[in-house]
Short mmCIF file of C-alpha atoms in Angstrom, two decimals:
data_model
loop_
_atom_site.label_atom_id
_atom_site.label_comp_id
_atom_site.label_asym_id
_atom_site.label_seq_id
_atom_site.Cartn_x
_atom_site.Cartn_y
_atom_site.Cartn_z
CA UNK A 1 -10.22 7.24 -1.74
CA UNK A 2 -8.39 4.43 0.67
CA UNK A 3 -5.18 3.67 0.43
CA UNK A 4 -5.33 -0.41 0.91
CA UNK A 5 -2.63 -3.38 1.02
CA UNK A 6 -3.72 -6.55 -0.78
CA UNK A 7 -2.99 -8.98 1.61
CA UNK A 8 -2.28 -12.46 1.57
CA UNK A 9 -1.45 -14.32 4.54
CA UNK A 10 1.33 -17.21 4.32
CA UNK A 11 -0.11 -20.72 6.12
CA UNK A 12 1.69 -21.01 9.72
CA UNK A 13 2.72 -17.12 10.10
CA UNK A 14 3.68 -17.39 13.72
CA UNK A 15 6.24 -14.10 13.73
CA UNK A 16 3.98 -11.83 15.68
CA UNK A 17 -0.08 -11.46 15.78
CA UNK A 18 -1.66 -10.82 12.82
CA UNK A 19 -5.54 -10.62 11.89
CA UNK A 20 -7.58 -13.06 9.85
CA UNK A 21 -8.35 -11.67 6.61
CA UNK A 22 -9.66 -13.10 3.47
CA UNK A 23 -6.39 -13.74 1.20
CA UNK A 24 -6.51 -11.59 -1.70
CA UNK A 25 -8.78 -9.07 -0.19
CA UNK A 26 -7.92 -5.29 0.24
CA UNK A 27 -7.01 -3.66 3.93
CA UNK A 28 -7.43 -0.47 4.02
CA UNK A 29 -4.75 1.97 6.02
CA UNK A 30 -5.87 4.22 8.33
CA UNK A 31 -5.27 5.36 11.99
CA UNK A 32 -7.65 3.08 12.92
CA UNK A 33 -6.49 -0.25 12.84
CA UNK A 34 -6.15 -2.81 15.77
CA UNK A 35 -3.08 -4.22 16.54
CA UNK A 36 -3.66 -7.54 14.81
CA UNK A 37 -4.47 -5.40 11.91
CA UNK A 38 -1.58 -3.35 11.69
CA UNK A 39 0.40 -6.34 12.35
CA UNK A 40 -1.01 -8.16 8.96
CA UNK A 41 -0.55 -4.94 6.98
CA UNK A 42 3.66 -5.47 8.51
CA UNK A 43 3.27 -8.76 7.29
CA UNK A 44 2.20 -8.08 4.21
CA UNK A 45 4.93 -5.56 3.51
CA UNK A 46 7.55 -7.55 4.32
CA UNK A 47 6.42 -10.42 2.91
CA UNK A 48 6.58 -8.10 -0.73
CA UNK A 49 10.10 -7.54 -0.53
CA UNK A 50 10.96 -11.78 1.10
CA UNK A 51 13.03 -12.21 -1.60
CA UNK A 52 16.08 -14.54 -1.95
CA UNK A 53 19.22 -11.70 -1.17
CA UNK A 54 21.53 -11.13 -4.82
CA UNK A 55 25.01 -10.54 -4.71
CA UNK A 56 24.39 -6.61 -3.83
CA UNK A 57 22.85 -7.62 -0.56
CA UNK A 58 24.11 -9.19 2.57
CA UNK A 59 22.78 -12.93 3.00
CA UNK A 60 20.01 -13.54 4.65
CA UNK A 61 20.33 -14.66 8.36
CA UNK A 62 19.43 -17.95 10.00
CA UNK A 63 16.92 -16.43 12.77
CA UNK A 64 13.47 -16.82 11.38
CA UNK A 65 12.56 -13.10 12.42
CA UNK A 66 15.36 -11.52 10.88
CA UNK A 67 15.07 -13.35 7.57
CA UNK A 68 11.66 -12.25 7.07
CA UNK A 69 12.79 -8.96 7.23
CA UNK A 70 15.88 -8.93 5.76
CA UNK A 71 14.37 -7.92 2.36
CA UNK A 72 12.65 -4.95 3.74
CA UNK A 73 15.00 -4.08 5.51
CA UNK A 74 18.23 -4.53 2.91
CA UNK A 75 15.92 -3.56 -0.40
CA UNK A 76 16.69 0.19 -1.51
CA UNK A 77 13.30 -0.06 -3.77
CA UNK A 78 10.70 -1.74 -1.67
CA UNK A 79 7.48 -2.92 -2.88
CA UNK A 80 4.06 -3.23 -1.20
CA UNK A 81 0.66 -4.64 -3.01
CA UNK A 82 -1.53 -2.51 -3.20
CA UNK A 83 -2.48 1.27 -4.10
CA UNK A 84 -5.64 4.04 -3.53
CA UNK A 85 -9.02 2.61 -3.86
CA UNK A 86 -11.31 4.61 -5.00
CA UNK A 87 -15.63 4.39 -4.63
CA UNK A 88 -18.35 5.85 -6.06
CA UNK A 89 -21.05 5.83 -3.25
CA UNK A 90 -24.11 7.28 -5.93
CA UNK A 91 -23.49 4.53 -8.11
CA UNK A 92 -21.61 1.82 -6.25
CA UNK A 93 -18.63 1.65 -8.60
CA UNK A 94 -14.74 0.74 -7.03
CA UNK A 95 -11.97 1.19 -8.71
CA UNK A 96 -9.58 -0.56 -7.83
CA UNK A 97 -5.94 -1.09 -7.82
CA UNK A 98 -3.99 -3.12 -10.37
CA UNK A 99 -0.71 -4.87 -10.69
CA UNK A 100 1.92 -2.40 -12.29
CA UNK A 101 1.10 0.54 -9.61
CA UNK A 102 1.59 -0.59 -6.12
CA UNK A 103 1.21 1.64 -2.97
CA UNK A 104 4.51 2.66 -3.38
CA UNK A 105 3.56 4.30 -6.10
CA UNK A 106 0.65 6.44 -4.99
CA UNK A 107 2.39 9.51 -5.50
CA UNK A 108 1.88 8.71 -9.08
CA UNK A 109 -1.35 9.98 -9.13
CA UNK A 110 -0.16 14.02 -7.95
CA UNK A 111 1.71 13.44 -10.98
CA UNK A 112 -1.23 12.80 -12.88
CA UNK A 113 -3.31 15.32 -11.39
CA UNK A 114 -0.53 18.02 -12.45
CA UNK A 115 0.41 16.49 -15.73
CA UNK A 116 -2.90 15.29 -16.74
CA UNK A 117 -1.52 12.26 -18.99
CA UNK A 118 -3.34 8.95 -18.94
CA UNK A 119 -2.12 6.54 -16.11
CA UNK A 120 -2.47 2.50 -16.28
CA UNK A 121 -2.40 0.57 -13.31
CA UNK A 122 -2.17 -3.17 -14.76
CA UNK A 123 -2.91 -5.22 -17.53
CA UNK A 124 -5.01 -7.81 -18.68
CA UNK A 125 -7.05 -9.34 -17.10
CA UNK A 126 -7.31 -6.60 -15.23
CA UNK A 127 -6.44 -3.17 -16.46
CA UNK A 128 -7.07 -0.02 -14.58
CA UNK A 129 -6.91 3.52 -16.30
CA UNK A 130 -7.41 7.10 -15.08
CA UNK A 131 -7.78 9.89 -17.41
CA UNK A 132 -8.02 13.53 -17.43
CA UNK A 133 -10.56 15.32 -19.57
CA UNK A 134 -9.94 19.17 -18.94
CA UNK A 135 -11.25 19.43 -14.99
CA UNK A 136 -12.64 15.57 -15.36
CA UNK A 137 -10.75 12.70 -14.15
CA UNK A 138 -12.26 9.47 -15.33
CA UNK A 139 -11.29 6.23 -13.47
CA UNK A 140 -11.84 3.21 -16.04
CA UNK A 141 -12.11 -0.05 -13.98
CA UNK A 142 -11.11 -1.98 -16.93
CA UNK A 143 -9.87 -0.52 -20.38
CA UNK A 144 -9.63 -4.11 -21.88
CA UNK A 145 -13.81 -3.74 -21.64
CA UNK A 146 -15.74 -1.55 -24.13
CA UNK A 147 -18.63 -0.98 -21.32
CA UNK A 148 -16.49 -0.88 -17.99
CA UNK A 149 -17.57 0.68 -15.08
CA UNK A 150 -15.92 4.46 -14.43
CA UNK A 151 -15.88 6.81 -11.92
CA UNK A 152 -15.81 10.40 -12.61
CA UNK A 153 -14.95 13.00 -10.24
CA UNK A 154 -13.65 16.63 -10.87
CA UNK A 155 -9.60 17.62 -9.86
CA UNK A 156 -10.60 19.32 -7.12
CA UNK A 157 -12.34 16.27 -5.91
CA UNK A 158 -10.06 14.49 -6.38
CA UNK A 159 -6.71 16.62 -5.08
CA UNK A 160 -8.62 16.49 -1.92
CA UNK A 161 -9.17 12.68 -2.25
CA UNK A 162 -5.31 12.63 -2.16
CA UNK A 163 -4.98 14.93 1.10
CA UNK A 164 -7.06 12.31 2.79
CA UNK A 165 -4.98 9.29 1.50
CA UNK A 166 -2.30 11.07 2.69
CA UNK A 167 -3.42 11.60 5.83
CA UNK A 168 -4.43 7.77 6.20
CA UNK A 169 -1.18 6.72 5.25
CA UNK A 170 0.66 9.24 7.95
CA UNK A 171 -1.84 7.73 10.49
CA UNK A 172 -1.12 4.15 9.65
CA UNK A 173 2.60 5.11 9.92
CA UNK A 174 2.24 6.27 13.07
CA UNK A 175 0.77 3.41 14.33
CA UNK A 176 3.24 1.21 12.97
CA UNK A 177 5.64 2.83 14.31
CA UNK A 178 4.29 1.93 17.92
CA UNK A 179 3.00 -1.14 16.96
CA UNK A 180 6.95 -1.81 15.95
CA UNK A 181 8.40 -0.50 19.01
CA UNK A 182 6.27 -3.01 21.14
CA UNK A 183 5.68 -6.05 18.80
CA UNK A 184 9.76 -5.91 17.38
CA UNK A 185 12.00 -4.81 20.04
CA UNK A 186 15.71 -3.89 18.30
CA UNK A 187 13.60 -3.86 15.21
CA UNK A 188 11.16 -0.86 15.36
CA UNK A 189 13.18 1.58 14.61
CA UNK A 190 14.60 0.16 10.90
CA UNK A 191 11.25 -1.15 10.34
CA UNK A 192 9.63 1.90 11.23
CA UNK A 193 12.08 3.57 8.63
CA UNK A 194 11.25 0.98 5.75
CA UNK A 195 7.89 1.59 5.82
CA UNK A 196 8.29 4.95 5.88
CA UNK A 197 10.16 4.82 2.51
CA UNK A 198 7.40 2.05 1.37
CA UNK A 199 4.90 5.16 1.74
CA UNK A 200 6.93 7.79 0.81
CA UNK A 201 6.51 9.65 4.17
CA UNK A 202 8.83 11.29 6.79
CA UNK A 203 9.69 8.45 9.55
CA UNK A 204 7.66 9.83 12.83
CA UNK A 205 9.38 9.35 16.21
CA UNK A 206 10.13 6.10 17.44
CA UNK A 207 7.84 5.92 20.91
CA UNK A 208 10.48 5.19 23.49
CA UNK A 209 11.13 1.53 24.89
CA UNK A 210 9.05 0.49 28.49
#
């Protein structure tokens, strides 16, 4: 199970380094990402929440850096494409994740775990389901399709799944964070914070300025 970003890169993105990726292909987060990398999953995030500011939100400002951010930064319920991939190396099935569920939401499936009621992830065309079957979880790739691909896996497989996600996600924050405290000077700090909310996770130190 990998928690991933789906990323897609804007044409002329000339904010700070970022790493070429196919467009509408899946990064996964993890400790180990390069710069460049962790740069493009920033990019990514922020580029979620670039939305035109409403009247409960300050303007957006004229500098080109701080109006890329000013949605994730000014957004109380931020947004990131995405969620927990999940593969079946016996059989070669992904599961993968859909539209109504983004990384944001990854918690969702502790909830599920616990609760065991079904959880969708999108809709048509694609629609992602997992279900619980007594100590089963069954991960539908598509529901709309009477002979979909699924991946089964047992809770305790998959509560420790989860742990790992988790512990992905902690690493990629902490990388982040350095990568924002070098990349976005008077910046890493609130950024660091954003994405911290984005995944749900304490905020880890801020390393301190050169």
């Amino acid at each position: 199970m990998q928690p991933v970003l789906e990323i897609y890169t804007p044409d002329g993105f000339d904010l700070w380094p970022v790493a070429e990726i196919e467009s509408f292909g899946f990064l996964p987060l993890s400790g180990e990402l390069s710069p460049a990398e962790v740069g493009t999953a920033v990019m990514r995030i922020a580029s979620c929440n670039d939305v035109a500011p409403d009247g409960d939100r300050p303007p957006r400002p004229a500098d080109a850096l701080d109006s890329f951010l000013h949605g994730l930064l000014t957004f109380d319920d931020l947004f990131a494409a995405g969620g927990l991939r999940v593969t079946d190396n016996s059989t070669g099935v992904t599961f993968l994740p859909g539209c109504c569920d983004g990384l944001e939401d990854w918690r969702d499936w502790h909830q599920f775990v616990d609760g065991g009621s079904l959880l969708g992830f999108g809709h048509d065309p694609l629609s992602p389901v997992a279900e619980r079957f007594g100590d089963t979880v069954r991960l539908t790739v598509n529901a709309d399709q009477s002979d979909s691909p699924v991946v089964e896996l047992s809770i305790t497989e998959l509560r420790s799944l989860l742990a790992g996600a988790e512990r992905d996600l902690a690493d990629f924050l902490a990388l982040a964070a350095d990568w924002a405290s070098k990349h976005l000077p008077g910046h890493g700090a609130p950024v660091t914070a954003a994405l911290a909310r984005v995944l749900g996770l304490p905020a880890p130190a801020i390393p301190p300025q050169p």
